[in-house]
Short mmCIF file of C-alpha atoms and ligand atoms in Angstrom, two decimals:
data_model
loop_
_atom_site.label_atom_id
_atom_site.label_comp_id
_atom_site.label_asym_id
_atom_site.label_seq_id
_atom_site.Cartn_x
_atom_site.Cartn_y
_atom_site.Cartn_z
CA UNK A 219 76.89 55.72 85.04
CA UNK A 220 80.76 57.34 85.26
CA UNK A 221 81.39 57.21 81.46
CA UNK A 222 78.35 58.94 80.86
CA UNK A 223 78.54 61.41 83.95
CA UNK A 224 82.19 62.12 83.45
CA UNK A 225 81.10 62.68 79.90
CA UNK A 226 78.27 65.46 80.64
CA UNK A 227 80.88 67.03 82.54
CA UNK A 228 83.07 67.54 80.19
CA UNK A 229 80.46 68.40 77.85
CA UNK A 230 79.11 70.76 80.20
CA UNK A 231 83.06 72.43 81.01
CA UNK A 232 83.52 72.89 77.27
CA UNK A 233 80.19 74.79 76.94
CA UNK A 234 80.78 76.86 80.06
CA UNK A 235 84.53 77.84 78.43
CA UNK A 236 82.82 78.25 74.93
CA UNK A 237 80.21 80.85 76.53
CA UNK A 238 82.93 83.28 77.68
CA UNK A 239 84.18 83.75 74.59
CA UNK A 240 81.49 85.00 72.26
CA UNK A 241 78.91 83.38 70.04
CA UNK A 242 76.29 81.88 72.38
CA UNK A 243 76.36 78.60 69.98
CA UNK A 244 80.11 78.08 69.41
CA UNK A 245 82.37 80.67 71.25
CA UNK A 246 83.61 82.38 68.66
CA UNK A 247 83.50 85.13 67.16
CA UNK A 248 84.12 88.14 69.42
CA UNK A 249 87.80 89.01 68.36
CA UNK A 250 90.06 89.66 71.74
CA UNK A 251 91.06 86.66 71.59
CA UNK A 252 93.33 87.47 68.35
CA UNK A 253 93.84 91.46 69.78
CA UNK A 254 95.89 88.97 72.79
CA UNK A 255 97.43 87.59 69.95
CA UNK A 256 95.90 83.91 71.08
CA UNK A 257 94.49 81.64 69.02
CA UNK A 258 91.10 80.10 70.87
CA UNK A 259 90.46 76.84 69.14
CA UNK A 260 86.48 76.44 68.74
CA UNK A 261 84.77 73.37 68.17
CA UNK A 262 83.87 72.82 64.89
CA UNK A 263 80.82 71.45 65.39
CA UNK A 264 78.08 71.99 68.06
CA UNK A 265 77.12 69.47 69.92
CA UNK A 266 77.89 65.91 70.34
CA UNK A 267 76.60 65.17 67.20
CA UNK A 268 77.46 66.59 63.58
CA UNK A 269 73.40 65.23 62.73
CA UNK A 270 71.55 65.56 65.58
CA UNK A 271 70.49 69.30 67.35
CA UNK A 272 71.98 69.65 70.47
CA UNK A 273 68.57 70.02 72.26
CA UNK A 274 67.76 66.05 71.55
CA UNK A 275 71.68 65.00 71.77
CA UNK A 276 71.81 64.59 75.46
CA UNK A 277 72.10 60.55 75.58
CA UNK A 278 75.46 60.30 72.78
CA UNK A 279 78.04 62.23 74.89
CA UNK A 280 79.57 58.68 76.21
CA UNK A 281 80.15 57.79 72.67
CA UNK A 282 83.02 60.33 71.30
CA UNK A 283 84.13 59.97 75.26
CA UNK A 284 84.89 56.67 75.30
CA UNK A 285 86.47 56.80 72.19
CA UNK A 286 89.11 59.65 74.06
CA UNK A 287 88.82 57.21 77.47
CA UNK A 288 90.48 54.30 75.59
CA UNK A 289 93.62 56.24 74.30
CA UNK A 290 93.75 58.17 77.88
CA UNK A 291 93.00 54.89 79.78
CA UNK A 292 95.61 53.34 78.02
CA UNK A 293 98.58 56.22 79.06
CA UNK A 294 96.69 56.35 82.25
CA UNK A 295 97.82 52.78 82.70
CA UNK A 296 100.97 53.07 82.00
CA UNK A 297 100.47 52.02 78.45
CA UNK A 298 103.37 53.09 76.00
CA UNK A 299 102.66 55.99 73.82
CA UNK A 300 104.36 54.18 70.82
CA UNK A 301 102.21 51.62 70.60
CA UNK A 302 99.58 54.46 69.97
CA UNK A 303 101.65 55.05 66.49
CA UNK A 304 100.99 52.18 64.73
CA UNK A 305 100.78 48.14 64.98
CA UNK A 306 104.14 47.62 63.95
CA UNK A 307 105.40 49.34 67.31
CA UNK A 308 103.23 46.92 69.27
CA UNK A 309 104.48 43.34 70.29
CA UNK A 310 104.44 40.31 67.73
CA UNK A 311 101.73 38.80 69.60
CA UNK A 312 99.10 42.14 69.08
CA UNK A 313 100.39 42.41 65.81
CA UNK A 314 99.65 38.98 65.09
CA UNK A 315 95.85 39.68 65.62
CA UNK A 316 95.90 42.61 62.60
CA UNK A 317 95.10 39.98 59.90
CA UNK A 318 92.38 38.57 62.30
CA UNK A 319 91.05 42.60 62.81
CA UNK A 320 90.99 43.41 59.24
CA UNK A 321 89.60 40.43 57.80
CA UNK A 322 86.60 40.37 60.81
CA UNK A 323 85.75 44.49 60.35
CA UNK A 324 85.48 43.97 56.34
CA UNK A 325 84.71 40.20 55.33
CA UNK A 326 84.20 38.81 58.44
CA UNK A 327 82.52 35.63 55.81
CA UNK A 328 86.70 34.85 54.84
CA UNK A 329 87.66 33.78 57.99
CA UNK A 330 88.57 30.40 58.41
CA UNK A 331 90.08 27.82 61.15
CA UNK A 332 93.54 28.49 59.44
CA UNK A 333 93.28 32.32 60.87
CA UNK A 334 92.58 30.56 64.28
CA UNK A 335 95.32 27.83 64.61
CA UNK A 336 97.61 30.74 62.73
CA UNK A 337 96.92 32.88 66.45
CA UNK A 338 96.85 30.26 68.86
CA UNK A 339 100.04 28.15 67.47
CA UNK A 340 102.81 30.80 67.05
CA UNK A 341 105.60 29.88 69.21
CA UNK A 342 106.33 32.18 72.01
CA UNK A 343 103.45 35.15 70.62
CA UNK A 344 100.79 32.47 70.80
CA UNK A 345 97.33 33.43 71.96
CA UNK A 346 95.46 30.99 74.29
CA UNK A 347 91.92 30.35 73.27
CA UNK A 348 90.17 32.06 76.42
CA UNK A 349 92.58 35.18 75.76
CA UNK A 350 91.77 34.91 71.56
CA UNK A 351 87.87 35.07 72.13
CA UNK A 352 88.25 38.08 74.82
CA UNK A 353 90.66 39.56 72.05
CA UNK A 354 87.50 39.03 69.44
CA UNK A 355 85.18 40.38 71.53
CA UNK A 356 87.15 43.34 72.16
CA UNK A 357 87.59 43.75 68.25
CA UNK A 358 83.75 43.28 67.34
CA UNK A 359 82.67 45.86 69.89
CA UNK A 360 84.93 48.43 69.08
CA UNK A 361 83.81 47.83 65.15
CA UNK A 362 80.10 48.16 66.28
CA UNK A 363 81.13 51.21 67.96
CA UNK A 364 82.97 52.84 64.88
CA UNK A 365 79.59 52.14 63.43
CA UNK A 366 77.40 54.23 65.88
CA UNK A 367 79.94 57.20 66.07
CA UNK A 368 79.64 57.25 62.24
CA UNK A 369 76.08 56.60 62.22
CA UNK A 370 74.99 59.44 64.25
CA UNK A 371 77.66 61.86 63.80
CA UNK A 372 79.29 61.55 66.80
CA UNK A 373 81.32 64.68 66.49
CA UNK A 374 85.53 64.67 68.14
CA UNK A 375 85.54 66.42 71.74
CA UNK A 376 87.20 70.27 71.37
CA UNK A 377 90.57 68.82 72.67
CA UNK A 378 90.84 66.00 70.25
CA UNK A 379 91.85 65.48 66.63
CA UNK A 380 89.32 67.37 64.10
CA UNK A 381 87.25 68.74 67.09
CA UNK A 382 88.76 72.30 66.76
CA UNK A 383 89.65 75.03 64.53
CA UNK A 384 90.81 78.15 64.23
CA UNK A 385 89.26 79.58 61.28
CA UNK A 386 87.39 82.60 61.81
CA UNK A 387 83.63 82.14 63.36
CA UNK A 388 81.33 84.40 61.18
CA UNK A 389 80.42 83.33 57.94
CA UNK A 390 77.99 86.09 56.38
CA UNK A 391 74.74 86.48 58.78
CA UNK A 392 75.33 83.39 60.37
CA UNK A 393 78.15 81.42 62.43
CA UNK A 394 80.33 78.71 61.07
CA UNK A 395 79.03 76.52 63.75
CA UNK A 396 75.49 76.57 62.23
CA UNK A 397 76.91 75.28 58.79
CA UNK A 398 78.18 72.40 60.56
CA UNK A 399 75.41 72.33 62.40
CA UNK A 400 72.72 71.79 59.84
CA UNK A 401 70.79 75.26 61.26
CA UNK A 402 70.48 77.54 58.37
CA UNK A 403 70.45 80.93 57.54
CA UNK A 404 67.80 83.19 56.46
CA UNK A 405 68.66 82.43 52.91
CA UNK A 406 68.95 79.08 53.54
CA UNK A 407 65.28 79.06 54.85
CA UNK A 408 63.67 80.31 51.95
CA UNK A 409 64.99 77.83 50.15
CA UNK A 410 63.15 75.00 52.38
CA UNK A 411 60.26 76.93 52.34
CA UNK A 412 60.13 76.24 48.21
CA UNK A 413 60.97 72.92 48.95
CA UNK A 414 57.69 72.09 51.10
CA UNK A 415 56.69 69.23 48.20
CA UNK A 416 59.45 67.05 49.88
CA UNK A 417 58.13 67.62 53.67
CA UNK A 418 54.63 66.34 52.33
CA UNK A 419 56.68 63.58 50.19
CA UNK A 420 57.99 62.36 53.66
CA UNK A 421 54.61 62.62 55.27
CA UNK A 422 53.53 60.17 52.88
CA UNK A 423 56.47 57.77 52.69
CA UNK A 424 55.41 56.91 56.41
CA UNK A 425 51.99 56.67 55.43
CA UNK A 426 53.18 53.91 52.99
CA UNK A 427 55.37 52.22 54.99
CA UNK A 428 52.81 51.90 57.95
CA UNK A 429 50.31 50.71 54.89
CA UNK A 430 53.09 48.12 53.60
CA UNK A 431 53.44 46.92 57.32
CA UNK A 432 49.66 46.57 57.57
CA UNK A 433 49.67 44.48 54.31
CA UNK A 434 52.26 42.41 55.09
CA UNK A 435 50.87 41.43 58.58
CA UNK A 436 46.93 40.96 56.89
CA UNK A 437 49.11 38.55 54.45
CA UNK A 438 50.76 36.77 57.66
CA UNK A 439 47.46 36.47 59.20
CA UNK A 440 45.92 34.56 56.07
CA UNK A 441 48.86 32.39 55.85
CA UNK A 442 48.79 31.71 59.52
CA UNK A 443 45.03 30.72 59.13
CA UNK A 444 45.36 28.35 56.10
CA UNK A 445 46.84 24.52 57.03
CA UNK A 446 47.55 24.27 53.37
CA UNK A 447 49.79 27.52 52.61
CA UNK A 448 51.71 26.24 55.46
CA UNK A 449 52.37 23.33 53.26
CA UNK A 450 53.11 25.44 50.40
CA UNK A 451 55.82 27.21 52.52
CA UNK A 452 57.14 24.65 53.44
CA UNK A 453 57.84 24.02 49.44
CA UNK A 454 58.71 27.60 48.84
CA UNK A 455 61.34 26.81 52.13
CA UNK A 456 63.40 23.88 50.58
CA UNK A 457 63.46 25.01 46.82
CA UNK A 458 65.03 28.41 48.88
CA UNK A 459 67.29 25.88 50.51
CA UNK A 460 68.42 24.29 47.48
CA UNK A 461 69.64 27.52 45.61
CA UNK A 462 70.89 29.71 48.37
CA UNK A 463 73.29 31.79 47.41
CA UNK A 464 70.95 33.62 44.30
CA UNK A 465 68.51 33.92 46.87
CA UNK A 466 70.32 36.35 49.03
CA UNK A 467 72.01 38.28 46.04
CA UNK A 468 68.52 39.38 44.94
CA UNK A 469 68.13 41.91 47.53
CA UNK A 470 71.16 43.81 46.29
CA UNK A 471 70.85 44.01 42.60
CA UNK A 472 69.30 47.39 42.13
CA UNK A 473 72.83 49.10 43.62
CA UNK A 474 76.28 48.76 44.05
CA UNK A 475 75.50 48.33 47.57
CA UNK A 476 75.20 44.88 49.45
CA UNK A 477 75.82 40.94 48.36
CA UNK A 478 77.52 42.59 45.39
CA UNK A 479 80.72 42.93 48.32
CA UNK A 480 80.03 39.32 49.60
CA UNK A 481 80.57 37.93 46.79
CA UNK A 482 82.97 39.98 44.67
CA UNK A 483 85.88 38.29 45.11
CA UNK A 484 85.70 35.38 42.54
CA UNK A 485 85.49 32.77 45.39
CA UNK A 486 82.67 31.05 46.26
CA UNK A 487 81.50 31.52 49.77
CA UNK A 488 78.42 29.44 51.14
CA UNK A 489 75.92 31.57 52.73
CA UNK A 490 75.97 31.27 56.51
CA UNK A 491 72.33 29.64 58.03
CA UNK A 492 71.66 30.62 60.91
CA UNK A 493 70.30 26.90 61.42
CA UNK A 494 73.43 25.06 61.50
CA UNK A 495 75.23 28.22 62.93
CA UNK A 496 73.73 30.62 65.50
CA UNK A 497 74.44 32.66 68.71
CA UNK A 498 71.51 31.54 70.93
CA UNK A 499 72.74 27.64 70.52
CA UNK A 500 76.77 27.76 69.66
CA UNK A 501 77.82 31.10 70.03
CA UNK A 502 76.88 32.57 73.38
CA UNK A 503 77.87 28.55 75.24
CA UNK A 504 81.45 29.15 73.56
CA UNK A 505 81.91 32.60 75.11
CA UNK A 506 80.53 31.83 77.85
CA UNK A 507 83.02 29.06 78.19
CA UNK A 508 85.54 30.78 77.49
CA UNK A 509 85.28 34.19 78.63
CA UNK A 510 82.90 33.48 81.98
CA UNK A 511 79.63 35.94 82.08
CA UNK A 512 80.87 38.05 79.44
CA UNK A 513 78.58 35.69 76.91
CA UNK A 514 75.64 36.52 78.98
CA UNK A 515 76.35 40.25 79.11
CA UNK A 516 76.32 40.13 75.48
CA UNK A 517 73.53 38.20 74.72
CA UNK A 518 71.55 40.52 77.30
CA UNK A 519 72.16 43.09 74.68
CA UNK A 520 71.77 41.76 72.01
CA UNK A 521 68.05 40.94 73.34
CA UNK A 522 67.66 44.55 74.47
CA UNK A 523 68.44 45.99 71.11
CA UNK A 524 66.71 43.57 69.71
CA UNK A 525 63.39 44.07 71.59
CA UNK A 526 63.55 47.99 72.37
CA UNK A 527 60.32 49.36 70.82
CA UNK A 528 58.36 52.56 71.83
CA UNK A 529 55.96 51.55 69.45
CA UNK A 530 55.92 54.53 67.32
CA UNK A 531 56.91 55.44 63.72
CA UNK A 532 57.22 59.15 63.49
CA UNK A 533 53.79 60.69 64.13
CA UNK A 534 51.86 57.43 64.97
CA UNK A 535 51.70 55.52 68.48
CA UNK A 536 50.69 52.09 69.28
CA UNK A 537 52.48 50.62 66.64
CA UNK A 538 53.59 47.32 66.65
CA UNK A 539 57.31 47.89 65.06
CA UNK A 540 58.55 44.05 64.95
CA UNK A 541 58.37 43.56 61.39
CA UNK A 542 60.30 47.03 60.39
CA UNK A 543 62.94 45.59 63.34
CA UNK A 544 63.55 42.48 62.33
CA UNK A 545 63.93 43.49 58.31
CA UNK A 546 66.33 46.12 59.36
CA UNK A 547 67.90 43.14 61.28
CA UNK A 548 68.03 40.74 58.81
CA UNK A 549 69.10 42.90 55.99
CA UNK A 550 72.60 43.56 57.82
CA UNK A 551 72.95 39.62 58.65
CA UNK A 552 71.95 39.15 54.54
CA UNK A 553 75.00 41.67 54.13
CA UNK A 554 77.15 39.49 55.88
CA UNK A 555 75.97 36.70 53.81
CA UNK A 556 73.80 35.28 57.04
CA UNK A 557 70.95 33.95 56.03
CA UNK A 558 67.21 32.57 58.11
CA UNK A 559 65.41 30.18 56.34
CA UNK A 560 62.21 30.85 58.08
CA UNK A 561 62.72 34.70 56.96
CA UNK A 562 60.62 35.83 53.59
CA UNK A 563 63.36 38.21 52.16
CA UNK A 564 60.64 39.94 50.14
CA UNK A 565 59.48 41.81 53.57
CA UNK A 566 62.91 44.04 53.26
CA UNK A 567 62.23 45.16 50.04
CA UNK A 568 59.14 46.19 50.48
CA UNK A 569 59.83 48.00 54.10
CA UNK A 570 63.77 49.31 53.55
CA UNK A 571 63.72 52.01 50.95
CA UNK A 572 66.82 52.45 48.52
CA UNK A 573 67.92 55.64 50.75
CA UNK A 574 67.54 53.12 54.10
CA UNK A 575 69.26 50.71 52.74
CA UNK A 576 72.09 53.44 51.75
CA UNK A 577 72.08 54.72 55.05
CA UNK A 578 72.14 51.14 56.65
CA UNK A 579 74.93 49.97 54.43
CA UNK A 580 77.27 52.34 54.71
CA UNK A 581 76.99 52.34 58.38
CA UNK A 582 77.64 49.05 58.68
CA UNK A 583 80.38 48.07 56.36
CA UNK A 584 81.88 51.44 55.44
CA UNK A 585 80.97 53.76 58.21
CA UNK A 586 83.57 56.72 57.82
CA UNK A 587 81.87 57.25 54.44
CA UNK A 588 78.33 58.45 56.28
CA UNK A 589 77.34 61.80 55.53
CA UNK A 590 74.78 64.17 56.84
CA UNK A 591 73.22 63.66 53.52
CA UNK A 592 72.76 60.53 54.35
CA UNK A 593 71.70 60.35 57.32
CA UNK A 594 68.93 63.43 56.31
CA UNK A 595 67.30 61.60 53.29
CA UNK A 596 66.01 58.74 55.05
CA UNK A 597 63.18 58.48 57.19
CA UNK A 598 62.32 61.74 57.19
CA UNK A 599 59.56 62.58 59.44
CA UNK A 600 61.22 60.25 61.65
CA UNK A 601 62.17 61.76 65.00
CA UNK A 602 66.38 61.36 65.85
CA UNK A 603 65.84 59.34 68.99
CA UNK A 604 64.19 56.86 66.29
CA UNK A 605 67.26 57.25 64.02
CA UNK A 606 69.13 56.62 67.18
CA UNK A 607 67.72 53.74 68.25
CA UNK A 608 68.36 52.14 64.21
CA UNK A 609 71.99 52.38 64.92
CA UNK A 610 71.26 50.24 68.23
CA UNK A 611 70.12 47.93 65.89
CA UNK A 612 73.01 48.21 63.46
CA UNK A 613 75.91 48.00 65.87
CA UNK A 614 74.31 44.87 67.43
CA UNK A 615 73.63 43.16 64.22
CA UNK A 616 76.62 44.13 62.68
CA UNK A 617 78.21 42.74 66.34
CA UNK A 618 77.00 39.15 65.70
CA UNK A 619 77.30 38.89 62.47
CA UNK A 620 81.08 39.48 62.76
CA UNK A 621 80.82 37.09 66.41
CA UNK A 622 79.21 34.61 64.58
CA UNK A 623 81.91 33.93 62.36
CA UNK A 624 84.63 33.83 64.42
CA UNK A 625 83.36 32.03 66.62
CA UNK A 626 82.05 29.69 64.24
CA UNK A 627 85.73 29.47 63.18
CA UNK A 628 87.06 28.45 66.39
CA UNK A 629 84.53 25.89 66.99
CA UNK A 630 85.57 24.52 63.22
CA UNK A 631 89.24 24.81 65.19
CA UNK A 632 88.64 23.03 68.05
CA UNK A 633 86.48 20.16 66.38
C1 LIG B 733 63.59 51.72 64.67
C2 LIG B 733 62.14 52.16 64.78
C3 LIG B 733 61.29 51.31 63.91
C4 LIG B 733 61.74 52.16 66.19
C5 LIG B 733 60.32 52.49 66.53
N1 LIG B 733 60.17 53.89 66.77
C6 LIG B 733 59.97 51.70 67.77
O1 LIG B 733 59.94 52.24 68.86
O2 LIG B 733 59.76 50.53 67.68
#
């Protein structure tokens, strides 16, 4: 692909350039450069990612590149630089879509047919509808995208804001670039080394989580098997219908994490079901309408990130991984206040641990706020590409979720 070749490129250049001047890792730290009186910026991370080694980063160059590609594109074009200082320098008709962008990347639940008709009936600025859904699509994917640069640390190229500094290299025995980095000193090893309780810990926490997994498919089985538990969950399935709003609060009580946001803001918002609402059925035909092929590009990935298994967790092959995928699914439409009613809920709280559900949170609705931390205390035996592949998951989710309701507002429009 060129975004992904022109990416390794420049990837490659900057580590050719960084390997003249010193440290192996990060280029610094031989001195000449200030005996010239120049000041070398180094990166201050190594790596495309600020979580990830660089040895198992190859695949999330195009990220942080495309991220530079849209501002460059957009000079390239012959796009004016002001604009690139703020929405009030654009025209009336971008800025009009600000309220529309905020509203979608935070409660995407608030949006109504008034933000809609507010867009497409404004005089001279007005949007047309085919131009407002390419405008939302453009929006949601760019969100998504915030939330995998986040999500796996997705660190600014050398020439770009916060991807350089000029500090000196050497910190003690080791380089500034393996603080950053997440490789540690000798120091910093011994102290792992006393901490081998929490390598077994993590050894087990897959162990129970492939036992939970196993437990909850045995349970499937029996309920498959049995004519009259169907009948019962049927029951269980309209008394959830009748009260559903508690029902999808429950999963968020134990933090400040979650529904708690959905449903802060004194209003009362109906949860969204998926039944009366979704993007196989409404969505995708709208876009599609509107914006030709693009809805079929999109729904292509949303089925591939959907589906991608390699059937392993951690250590263990041959899994089947559907259940884990689809809680990890669900709990980010539940955070949007989407709701299946053919989904037990209880499955994510016994598969998502509290430092998942961190992790999976904060990626999705507040992503600047991710930290290595973070990102390090979940899943721990886990290998990165698997890490990887859970902010596939996210961005899509997170993607319809925000889809679903505008587009859900514009068909409330229209009607
Ligand atoms: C997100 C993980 C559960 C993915 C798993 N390694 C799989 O290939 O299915």
């Amino acid at each position: 692909m060129r975004l992904a070749a022109a990416a390794n490129e420049s990837y490659t250049a900057s580590l050719a350039v960084s390997g003249l001047l010193g440290c192996h890792q990060c280029g610094g730290g031989r001195g000449q450069d200030e005996e010239l009186g120049i000041r070398i910026p180094r990166p201050v991370g190594h790596g495309p990612s600020r979580f990830i080694p660089e040895k198992e980063a190859a695949a999330r160059h195009q990220c942080s590149y495309l991220v530079n590609l849209h501002v460059n594109d957009f000079l390239h074009v012959g796009g004016d630089p002001k604009w690139l200082n703020g929405l009030e320098n654009a025209p009336q008709k971008l800025q009009n879509l600000g309220e529309l962008n905020k509203v979608l990347a935070h409660r995407p639940w608030l949006i109504t047919k008034e933000h809609i008709e507010g867009l497409l009936k404004a005089e001279e600025h007005s949007w047309s509808l085919a131009e407002l859904v390419h405008a939302v699509v453009l929006l949601t994917h760019y969100h998504s995208l915030a939330s995998f640069t986040f999500g796996c640390g997705i660190s600014p190229e050398i020439h770009c804001d916060g991807g350089h500094t000029f500090r000196p290299p050497s910190v003690s025995n080791y380089c500034i670039c393996d603080i950053t980095n997440g490789n540690h000193s000798v120091d910093d090893l011994q102290v792992n080394s006393a901490g081998n309780i929490s390598v077994s810990d993590s050894f087990f926490e897959v162990e129970a989580l492939m036992e939970k997994m196993k437990q909850l498919q045995e349970c499937r089985d029996e309920e498959e098997a049995s004519q009259e538990e169907m009948a019962s969950r049927q029951l269980r399935k309209d008394d959830d219908e009748a009260t559903p709003a508690r029902d999808v609060s429950r999963h968020f009580e134990d933090t400040s994490y979650g529904y708690k946001d959905f449903s802060r803001h004194g209003m009362h918002v109906p949860t969204f079901r998926v039944q009366d609402y979704c993007w196989e059925d409404h969505g995708y035909s709208l876009v599609n309408r509107l914006y030709p092929d693009v809805g079929q590009l999109i729904d292509e990935k949303f089925h591939i990130a959907y589906n991608l298994t390699y059937n392993t967790m951690a250590m263990h092959k041959d899994v089947d991984t559907s259940m884990l995928r689809r809680a990890i699914w669900n709990y980010i439409h539940c955070m949007f206040g989407i709701r299946y009613d053919d989904y037990d809920y209880g499955e994510i709280n016994q598969l998502l641990d509290r430092s998942f559900k961190v992790y999976i949170k904060t990626v999705v609705c507040t992503p600047e706020k991710v930290t290595k931390r973070m990102y390090d205390s979940f899943w721990r035996q886990f290998k990165h590409s698997e890490k990887v592949h859970v902010n596939l998951l996210l961005i899509e989710a997170r993607m319809q979720a925000e889809l679903l309701y505008a587009l859900r507002a514009i068909t409330r429009y229209m009607t």
